[in-house]
CSV table of C-alpha atoms and ligand atoms in Angstrom, one decimal:
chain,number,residue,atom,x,y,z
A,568,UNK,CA,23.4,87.7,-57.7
A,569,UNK,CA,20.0,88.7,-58.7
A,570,UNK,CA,16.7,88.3,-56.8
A,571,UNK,CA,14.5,85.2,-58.0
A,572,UNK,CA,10.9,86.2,-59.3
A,573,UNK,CA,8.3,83.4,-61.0
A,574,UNK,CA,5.9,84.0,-63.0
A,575,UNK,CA,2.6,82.3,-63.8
A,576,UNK,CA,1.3,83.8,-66.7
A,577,UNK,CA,-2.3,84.8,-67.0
A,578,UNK,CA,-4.4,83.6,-70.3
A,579,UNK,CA,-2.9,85.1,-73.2
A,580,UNK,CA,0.2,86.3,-71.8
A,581,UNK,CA,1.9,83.0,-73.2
A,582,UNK,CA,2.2,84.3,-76.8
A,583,UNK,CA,5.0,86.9,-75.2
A,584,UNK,CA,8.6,85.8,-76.3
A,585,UNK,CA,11.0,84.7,-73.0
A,586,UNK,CA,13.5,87.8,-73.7
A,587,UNK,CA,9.4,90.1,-72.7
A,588,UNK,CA,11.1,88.7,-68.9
A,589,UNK,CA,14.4,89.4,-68.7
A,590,UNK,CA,15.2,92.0,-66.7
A,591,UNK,CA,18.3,93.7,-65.4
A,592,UNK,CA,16.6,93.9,-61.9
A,593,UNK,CA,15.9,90.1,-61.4
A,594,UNK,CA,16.2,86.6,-63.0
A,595,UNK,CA,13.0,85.8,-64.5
A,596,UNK,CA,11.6,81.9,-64.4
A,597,UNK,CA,8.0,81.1,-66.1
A,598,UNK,CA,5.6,78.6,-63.9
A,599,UNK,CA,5.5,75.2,-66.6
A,600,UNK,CA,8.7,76.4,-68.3
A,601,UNK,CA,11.6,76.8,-66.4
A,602,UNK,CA,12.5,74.2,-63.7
A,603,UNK,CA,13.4,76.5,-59.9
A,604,UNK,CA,13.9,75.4,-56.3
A,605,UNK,CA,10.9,77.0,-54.5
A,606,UNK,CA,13.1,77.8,-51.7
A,607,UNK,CA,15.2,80.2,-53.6
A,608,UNK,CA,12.3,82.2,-55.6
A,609,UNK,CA,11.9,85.6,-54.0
A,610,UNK,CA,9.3,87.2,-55.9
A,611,UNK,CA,5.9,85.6,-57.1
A,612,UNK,CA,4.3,87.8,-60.0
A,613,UNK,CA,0.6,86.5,-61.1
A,614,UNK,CA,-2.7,87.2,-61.1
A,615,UNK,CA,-4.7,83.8,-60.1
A,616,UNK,CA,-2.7,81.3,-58.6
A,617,UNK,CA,-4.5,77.6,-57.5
A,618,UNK,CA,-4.8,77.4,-53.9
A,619,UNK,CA,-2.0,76.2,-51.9
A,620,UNK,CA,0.4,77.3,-54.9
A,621,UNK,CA,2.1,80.5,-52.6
A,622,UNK,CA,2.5,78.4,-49.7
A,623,UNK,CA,5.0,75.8,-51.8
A,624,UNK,CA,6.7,79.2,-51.4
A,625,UNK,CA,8.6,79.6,-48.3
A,626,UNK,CA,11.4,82.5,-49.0
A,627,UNK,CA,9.1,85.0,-51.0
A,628,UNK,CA,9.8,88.6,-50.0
A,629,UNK,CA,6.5,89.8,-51.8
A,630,UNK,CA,3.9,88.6,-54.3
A,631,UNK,CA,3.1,91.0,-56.9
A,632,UNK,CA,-0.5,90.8,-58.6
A,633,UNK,CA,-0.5,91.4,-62.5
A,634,UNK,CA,-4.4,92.6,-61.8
A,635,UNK,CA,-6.2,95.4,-59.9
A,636,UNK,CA,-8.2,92.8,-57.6
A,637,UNK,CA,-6.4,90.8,-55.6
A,638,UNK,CA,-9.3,88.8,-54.7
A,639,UNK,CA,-7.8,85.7,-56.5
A,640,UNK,CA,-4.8,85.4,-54.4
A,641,UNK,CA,-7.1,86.5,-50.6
A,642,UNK,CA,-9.4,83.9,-51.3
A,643,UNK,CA,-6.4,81.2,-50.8
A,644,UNK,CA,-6.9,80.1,-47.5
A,645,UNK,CA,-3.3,79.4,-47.5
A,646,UNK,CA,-2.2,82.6,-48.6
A,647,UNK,CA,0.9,83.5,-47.0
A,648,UNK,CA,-0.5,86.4,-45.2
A,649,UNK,CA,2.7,87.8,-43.4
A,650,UNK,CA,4.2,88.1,-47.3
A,651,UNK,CA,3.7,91.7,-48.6
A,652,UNK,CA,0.8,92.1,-51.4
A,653,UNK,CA,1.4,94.2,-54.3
A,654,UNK,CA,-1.4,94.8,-56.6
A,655,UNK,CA,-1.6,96.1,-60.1
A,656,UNK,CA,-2.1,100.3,-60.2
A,657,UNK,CA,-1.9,101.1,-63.7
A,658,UNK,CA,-3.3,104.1,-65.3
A,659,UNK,CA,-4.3,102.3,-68.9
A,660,UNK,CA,-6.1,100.2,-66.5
A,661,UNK,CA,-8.1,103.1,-65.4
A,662,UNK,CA,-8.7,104.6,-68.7
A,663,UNK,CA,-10.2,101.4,-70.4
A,664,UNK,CA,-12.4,101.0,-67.4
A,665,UNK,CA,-13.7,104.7,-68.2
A,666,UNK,CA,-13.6,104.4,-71.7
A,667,UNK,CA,-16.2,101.3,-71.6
A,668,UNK,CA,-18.3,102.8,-68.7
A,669,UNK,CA,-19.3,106.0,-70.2
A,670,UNK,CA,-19.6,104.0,-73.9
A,671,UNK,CA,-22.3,102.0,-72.4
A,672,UNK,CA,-23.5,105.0,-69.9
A,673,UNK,CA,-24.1,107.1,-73.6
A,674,UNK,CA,-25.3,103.8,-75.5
A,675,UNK,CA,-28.1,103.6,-72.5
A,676,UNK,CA,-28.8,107.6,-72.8
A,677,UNK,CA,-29.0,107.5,-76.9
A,678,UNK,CA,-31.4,104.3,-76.8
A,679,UNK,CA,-28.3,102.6,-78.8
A,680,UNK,CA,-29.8,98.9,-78.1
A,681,UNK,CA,-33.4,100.0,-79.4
A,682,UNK,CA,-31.5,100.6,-82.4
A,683,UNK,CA,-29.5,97.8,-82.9
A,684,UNK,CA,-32.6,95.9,-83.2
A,685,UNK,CA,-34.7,98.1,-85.2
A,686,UNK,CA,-31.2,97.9,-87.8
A,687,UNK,CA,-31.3,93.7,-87.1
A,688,UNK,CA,-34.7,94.0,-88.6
A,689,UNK,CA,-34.4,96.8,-91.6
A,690,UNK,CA,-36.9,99.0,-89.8
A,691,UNK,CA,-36.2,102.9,-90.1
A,692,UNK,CA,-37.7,103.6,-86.1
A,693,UNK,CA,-36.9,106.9,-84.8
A,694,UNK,CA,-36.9,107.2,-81.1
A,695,UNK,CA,-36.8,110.9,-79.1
A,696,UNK,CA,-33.9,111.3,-76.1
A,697,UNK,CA,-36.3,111.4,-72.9
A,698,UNK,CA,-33.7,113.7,-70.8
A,699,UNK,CA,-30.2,115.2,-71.7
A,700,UNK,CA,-27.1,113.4,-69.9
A,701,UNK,CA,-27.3,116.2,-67.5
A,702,UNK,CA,-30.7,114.5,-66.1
A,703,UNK,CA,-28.9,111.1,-65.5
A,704,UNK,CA,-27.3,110.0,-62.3
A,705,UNK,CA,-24.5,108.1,-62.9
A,706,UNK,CA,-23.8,106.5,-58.7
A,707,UNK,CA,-20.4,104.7,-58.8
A,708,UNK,CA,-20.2,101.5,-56.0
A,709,UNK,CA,-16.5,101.9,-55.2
A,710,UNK,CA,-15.1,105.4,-55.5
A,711,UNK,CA,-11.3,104.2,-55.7
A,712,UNK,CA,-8.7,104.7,-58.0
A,713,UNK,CA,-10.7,103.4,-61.1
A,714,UNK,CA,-14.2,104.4,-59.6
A,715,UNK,CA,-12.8,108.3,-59.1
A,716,UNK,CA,-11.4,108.0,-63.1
A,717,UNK,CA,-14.5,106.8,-64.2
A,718,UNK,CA,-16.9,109.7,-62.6
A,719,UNK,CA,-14.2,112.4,-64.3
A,720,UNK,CA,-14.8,110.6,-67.2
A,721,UNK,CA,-18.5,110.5,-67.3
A,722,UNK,CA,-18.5,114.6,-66.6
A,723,UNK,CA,-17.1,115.5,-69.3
A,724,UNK,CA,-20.1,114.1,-70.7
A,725,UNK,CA,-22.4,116.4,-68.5
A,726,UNK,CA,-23.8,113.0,-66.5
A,727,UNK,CA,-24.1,113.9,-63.1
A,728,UNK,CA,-21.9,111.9,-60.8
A,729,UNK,CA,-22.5,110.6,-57.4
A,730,UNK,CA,-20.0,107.9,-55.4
A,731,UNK,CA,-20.1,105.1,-52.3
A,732,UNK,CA,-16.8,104.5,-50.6
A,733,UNK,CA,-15.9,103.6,-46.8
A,734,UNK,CA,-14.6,106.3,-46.3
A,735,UNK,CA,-15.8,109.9,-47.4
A,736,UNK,CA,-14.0,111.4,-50.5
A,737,UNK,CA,-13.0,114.9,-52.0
A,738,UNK,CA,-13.1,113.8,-55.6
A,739,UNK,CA,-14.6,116.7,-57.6
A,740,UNK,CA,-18.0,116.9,-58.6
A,741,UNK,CA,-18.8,113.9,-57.5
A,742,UNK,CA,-21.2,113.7,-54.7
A,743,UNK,CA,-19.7,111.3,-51.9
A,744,UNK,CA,-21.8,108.9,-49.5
A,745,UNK,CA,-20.0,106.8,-47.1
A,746,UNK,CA,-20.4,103.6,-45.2
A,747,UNK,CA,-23.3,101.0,-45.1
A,748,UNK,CA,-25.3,104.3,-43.2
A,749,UNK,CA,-25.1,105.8,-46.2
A,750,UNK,CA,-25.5,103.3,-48.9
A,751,UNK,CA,-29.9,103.7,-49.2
A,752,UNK,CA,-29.5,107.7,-49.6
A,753,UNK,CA,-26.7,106.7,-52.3
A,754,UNK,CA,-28.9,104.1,-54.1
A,755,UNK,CA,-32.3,106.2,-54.2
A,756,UNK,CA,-30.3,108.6,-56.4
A,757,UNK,CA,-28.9,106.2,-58.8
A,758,UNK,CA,-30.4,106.4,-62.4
A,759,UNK,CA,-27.3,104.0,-63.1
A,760,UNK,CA,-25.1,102.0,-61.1
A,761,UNK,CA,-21.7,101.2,-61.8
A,762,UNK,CA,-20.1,98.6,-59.3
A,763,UNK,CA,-16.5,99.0,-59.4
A,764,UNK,CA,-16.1,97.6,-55.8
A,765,UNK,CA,-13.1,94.9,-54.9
A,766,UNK,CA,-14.4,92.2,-53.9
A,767,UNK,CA,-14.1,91.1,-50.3
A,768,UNK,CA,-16.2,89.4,-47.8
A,769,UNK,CA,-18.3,92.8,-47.2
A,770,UNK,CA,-18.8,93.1,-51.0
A,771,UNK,CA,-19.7,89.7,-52.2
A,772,UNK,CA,-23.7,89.7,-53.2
A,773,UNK,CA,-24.0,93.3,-52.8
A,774,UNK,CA,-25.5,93.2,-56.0
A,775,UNK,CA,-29.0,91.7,-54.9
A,776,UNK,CA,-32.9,91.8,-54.8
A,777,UNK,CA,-32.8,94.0,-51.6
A,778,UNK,CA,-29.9,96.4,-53.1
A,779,UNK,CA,-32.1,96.6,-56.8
A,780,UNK,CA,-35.0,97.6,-54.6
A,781,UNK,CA,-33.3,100.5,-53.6
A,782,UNK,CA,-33.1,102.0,-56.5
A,783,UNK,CA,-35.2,104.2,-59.0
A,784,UNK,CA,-37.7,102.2,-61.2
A,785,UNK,CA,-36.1,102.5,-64.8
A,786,UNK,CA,-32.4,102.0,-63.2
A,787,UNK,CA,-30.0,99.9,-65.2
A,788,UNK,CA,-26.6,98.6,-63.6
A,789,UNK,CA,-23.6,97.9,-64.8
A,790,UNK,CA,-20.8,95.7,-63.2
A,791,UNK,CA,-17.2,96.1,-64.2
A,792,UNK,CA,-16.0,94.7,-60.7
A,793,UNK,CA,-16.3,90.8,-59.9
A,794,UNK,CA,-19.1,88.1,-61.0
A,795,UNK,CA,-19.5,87.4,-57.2
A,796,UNK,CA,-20.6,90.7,-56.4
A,797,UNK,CA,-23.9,90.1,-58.2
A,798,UNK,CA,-27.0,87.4,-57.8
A,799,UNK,CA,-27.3,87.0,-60.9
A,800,UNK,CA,-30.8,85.2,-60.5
A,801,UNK,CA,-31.7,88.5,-58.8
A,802,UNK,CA,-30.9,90.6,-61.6
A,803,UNK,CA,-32.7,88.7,-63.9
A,804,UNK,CA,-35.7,88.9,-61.3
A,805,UNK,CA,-35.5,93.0,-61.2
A,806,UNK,CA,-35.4,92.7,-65.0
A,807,UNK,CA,-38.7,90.6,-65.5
A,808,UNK,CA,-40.6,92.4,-63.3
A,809,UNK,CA,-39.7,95.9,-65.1
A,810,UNK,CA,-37.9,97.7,-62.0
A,811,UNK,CA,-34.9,97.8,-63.5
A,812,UNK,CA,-34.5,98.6,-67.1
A,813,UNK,CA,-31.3,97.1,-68.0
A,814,UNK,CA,-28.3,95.4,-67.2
A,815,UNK,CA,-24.5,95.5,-68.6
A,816,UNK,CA,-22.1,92.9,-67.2
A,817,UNK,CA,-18.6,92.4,-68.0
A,818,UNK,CA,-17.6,89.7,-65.1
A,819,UNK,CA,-19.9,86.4,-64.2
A,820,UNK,CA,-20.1,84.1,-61.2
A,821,UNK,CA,-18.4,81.5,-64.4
A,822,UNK,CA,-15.8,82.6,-66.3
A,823,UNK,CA,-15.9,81.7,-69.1
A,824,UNK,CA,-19.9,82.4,-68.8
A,825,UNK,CA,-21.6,79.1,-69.6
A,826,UNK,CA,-23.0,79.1,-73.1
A,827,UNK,CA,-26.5,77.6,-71.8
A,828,UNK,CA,-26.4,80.9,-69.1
A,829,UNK,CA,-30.1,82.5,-69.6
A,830,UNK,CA,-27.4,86.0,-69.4
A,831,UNK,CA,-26.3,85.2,-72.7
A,832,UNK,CA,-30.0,85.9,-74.1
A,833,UNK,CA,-31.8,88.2,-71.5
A,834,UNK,CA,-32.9,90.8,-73.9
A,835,UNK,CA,-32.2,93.5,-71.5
A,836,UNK,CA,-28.4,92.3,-70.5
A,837,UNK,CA,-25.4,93.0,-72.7
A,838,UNK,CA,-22.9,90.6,-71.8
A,839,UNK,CA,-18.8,90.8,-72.9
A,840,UNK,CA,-16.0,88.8,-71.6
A,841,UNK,CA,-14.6,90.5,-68.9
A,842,UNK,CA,-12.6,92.6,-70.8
A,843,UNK,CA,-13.7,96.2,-69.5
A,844,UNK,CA,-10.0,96.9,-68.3
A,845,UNK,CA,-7.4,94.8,-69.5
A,846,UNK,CA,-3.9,94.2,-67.9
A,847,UNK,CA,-1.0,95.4,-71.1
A,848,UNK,CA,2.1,93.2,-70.3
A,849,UNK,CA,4.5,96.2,-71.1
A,850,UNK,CA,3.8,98.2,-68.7
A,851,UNK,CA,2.8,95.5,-65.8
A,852,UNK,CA,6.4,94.2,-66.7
A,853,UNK,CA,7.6,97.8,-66.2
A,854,UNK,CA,5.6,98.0,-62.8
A,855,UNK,CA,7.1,94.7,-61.9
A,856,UNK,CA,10.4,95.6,-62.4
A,857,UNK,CA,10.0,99.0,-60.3
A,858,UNK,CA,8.5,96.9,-57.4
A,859,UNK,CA,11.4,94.7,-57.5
A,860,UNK,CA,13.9,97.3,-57.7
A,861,UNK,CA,12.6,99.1,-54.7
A,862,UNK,CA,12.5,95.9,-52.6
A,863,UNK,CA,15.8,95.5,-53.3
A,864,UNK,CA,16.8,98.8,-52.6
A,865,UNK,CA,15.1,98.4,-49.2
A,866,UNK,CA,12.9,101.1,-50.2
A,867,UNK,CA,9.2,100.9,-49.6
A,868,UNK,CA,6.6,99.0,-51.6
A,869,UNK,CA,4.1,100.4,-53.9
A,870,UNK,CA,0.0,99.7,-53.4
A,871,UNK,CA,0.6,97.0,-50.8
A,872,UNK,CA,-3.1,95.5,-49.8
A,873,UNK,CA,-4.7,95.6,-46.6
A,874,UNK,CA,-4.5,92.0,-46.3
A,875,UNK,CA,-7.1,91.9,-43.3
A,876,UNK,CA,-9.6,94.6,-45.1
A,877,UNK,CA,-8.9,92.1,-48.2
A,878,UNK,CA,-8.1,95.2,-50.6
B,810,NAP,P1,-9.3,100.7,-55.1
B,810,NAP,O1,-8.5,101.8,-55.5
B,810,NAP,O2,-8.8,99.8,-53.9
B,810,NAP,O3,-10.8,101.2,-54.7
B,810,NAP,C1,-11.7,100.4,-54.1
B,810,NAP,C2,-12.9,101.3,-53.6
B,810,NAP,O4,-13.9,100.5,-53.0
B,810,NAP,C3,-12.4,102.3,-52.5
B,810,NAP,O5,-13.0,103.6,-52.7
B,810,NAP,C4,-13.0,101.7,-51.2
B,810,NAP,O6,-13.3,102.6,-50.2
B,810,NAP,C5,-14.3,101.1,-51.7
B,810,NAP,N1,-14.7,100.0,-50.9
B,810,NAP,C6,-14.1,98.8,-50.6
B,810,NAP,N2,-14.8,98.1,-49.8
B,810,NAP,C7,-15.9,98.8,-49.4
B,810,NAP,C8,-17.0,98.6,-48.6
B,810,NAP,N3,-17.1,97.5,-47.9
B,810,NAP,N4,-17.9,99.6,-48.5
B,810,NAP,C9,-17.8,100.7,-49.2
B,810,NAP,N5,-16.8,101.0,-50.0
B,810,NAP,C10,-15.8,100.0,-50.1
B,810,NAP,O7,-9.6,99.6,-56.3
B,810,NAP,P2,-9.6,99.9,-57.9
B,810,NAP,O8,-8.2,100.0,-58.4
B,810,NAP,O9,-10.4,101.1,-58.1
B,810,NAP,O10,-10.2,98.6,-58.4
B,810,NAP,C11,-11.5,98.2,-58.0
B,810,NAP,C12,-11.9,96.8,-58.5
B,810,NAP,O11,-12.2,96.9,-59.9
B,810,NAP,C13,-10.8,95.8,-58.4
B,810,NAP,O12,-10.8,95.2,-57.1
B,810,NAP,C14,-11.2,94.7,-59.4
B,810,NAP,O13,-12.0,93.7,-58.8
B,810,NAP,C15,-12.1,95.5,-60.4
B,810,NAP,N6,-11.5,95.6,-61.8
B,810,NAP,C16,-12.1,95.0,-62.8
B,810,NAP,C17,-11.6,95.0,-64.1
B,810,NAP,C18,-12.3,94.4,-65.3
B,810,NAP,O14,-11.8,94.2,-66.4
B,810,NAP,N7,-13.6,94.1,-65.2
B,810,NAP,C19,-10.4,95.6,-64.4
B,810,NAP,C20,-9.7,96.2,-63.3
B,810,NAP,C21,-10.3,96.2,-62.0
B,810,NAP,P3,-12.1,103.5,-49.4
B,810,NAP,O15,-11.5,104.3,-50.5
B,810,NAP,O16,-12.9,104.3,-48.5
B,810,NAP,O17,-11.2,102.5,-48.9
């Protein structure tokens, strides 16, 4: 007999056609679909379940998250915490990430916003590059397995790359700082700041007045990580007073971001819907069905969270 695993698909998954489940490796059942006994599902695949939902739960031998952060599932107080904790580790994942980090990295290098509104307004306004990318400082918050793609992505456009982690790290060219000792050395040196951080109770607000104060005058940051990791009142603060120069967000405290959010129209923020890195069903069902088969197997799991470090 096959293993048990239920699904609760996130937003936009539901256009996928029931035979995108079926597996050879387990019976699939879809959350608001299928009817199951909870006692007899084994595996719980999702990526934001309501709180409480895991705990209706009792026999799972793993819960397998369809996303990178797992913060949606940690944040349950009732998470079953004795239950192993798979998260997503795919590399499309990775490469989107880098693909709209050093777009936006080069669009604030090659002035692209100045144009956009000089274009908005038919005006033919030539602007000068103040430094080549090999005078920028690109400092990555979270030098993980996204963070360390993103940096080897932004060399091969001759930005100079610098990261914060917990612990120190080899990757190449990329200048590593470590622990909260380190974290004002890291920040002086950051022309732009890229959080790509989980977020856990150490992380949550590190985006803040006192953090923005840290850095160079002219900085601009850019979060790719979670809405909670950044005040957004403070950011608008360091943007009104001129320390920082701009902002790019992809994740907000409200998801969907409110459409009376002052974000929306800061003239200095570009805002998109938290779509930086986006989870492709294929190969999260492939990833799924590998977890599962090594479980199975008896055969250790793959990228099982710290549950107590909360990534
Ligand atoms: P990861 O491989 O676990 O890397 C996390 C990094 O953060 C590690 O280098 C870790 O340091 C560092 N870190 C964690 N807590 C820290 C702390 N308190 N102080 C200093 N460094 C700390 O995670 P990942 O796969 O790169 O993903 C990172 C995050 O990106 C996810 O959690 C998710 O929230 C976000 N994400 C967003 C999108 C989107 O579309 N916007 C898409 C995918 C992922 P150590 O290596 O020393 O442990």
């Amino acid at each position: 007999m096959k293993p048990q695993a239920l699904f609760l698909l996130p937003p936009g998954w539901n256009a996928l056609g029931a035979d995108s489940f079926s597996s050879a490796v387990y019976d699939a059942l879809l959350e608001g679909r299928d009817r199951y006994a909870p006692e007899a599902i084994d595996y719980f695949v999702g990526f934001r379940p309501p709180p409480g939902f895991l705990k209706s739960l009792p026999k799972l031998k793993a819960v397998i998250s369809l996303g990178a952060g797992v913060d949606g599932f940690l944040q349950d107080p009732d998470y079953p915490k004795a239950v192993p904790l798979v998260r997503s580790v795919d590399p499309n994942l990775a490469i989107q990430m880098g693909e709209y980090v050093v777009m936006h990295a080069l669009m604030i290098h090659r002035h692209q916003r100045f144009f956009d509104a000089a274009q908005a307004e038919h005006q033919w306004r030539q602007r000068m590059l103040t430094r080549n990318a090999a005078d920028i400082r690109v400092g990555i918050l979270g030098l993980g397995t996204i963070g360390a793609h993103i940096a080897a992505k932004l060399q091969a456009f001759d930005f100079q790359t610098l990261g914060w982690s917990r612990s120190r790290k080899e990757a190449p060219g990329v200048k590593s700082f470590a622990g909260a000792g380190e974290l004002p050395a890291f920040l002086s040196q950051c022309d732009i700041l890229v959080c790509v951080l989980p977020l856990t109770p150490d992380t949550r607000g590190i985006l803040n007045s006192a953090l923005f104060a840290q850095l160079p005058q002219g900085a601009y940051v850019i979060n790719v990580a979670r809405g909670a990791h950044l005040i957004e009142a403070d950011l608008i603060a360091a943007l009104d007073s001129g320390h920082l120069a701009g902002a790019v967000l992809d994740v907000f405290q409200t998801e969907p971001l409110p459409p009376d959010s002052p974000i929306w129209r800061h003239p200095k923020i570009t805002a998109t819907p938290h779509i930086a890195g986006i989870t492709e069903p294929r190969s999260a069902l492939a990833y799924v069905e590998d977890c599962i088969r090594r479980a199975e197997a008896g055969q250790p799991l793959p990228n099982v969270v710290n549950v107590a470090r909360g990534y």
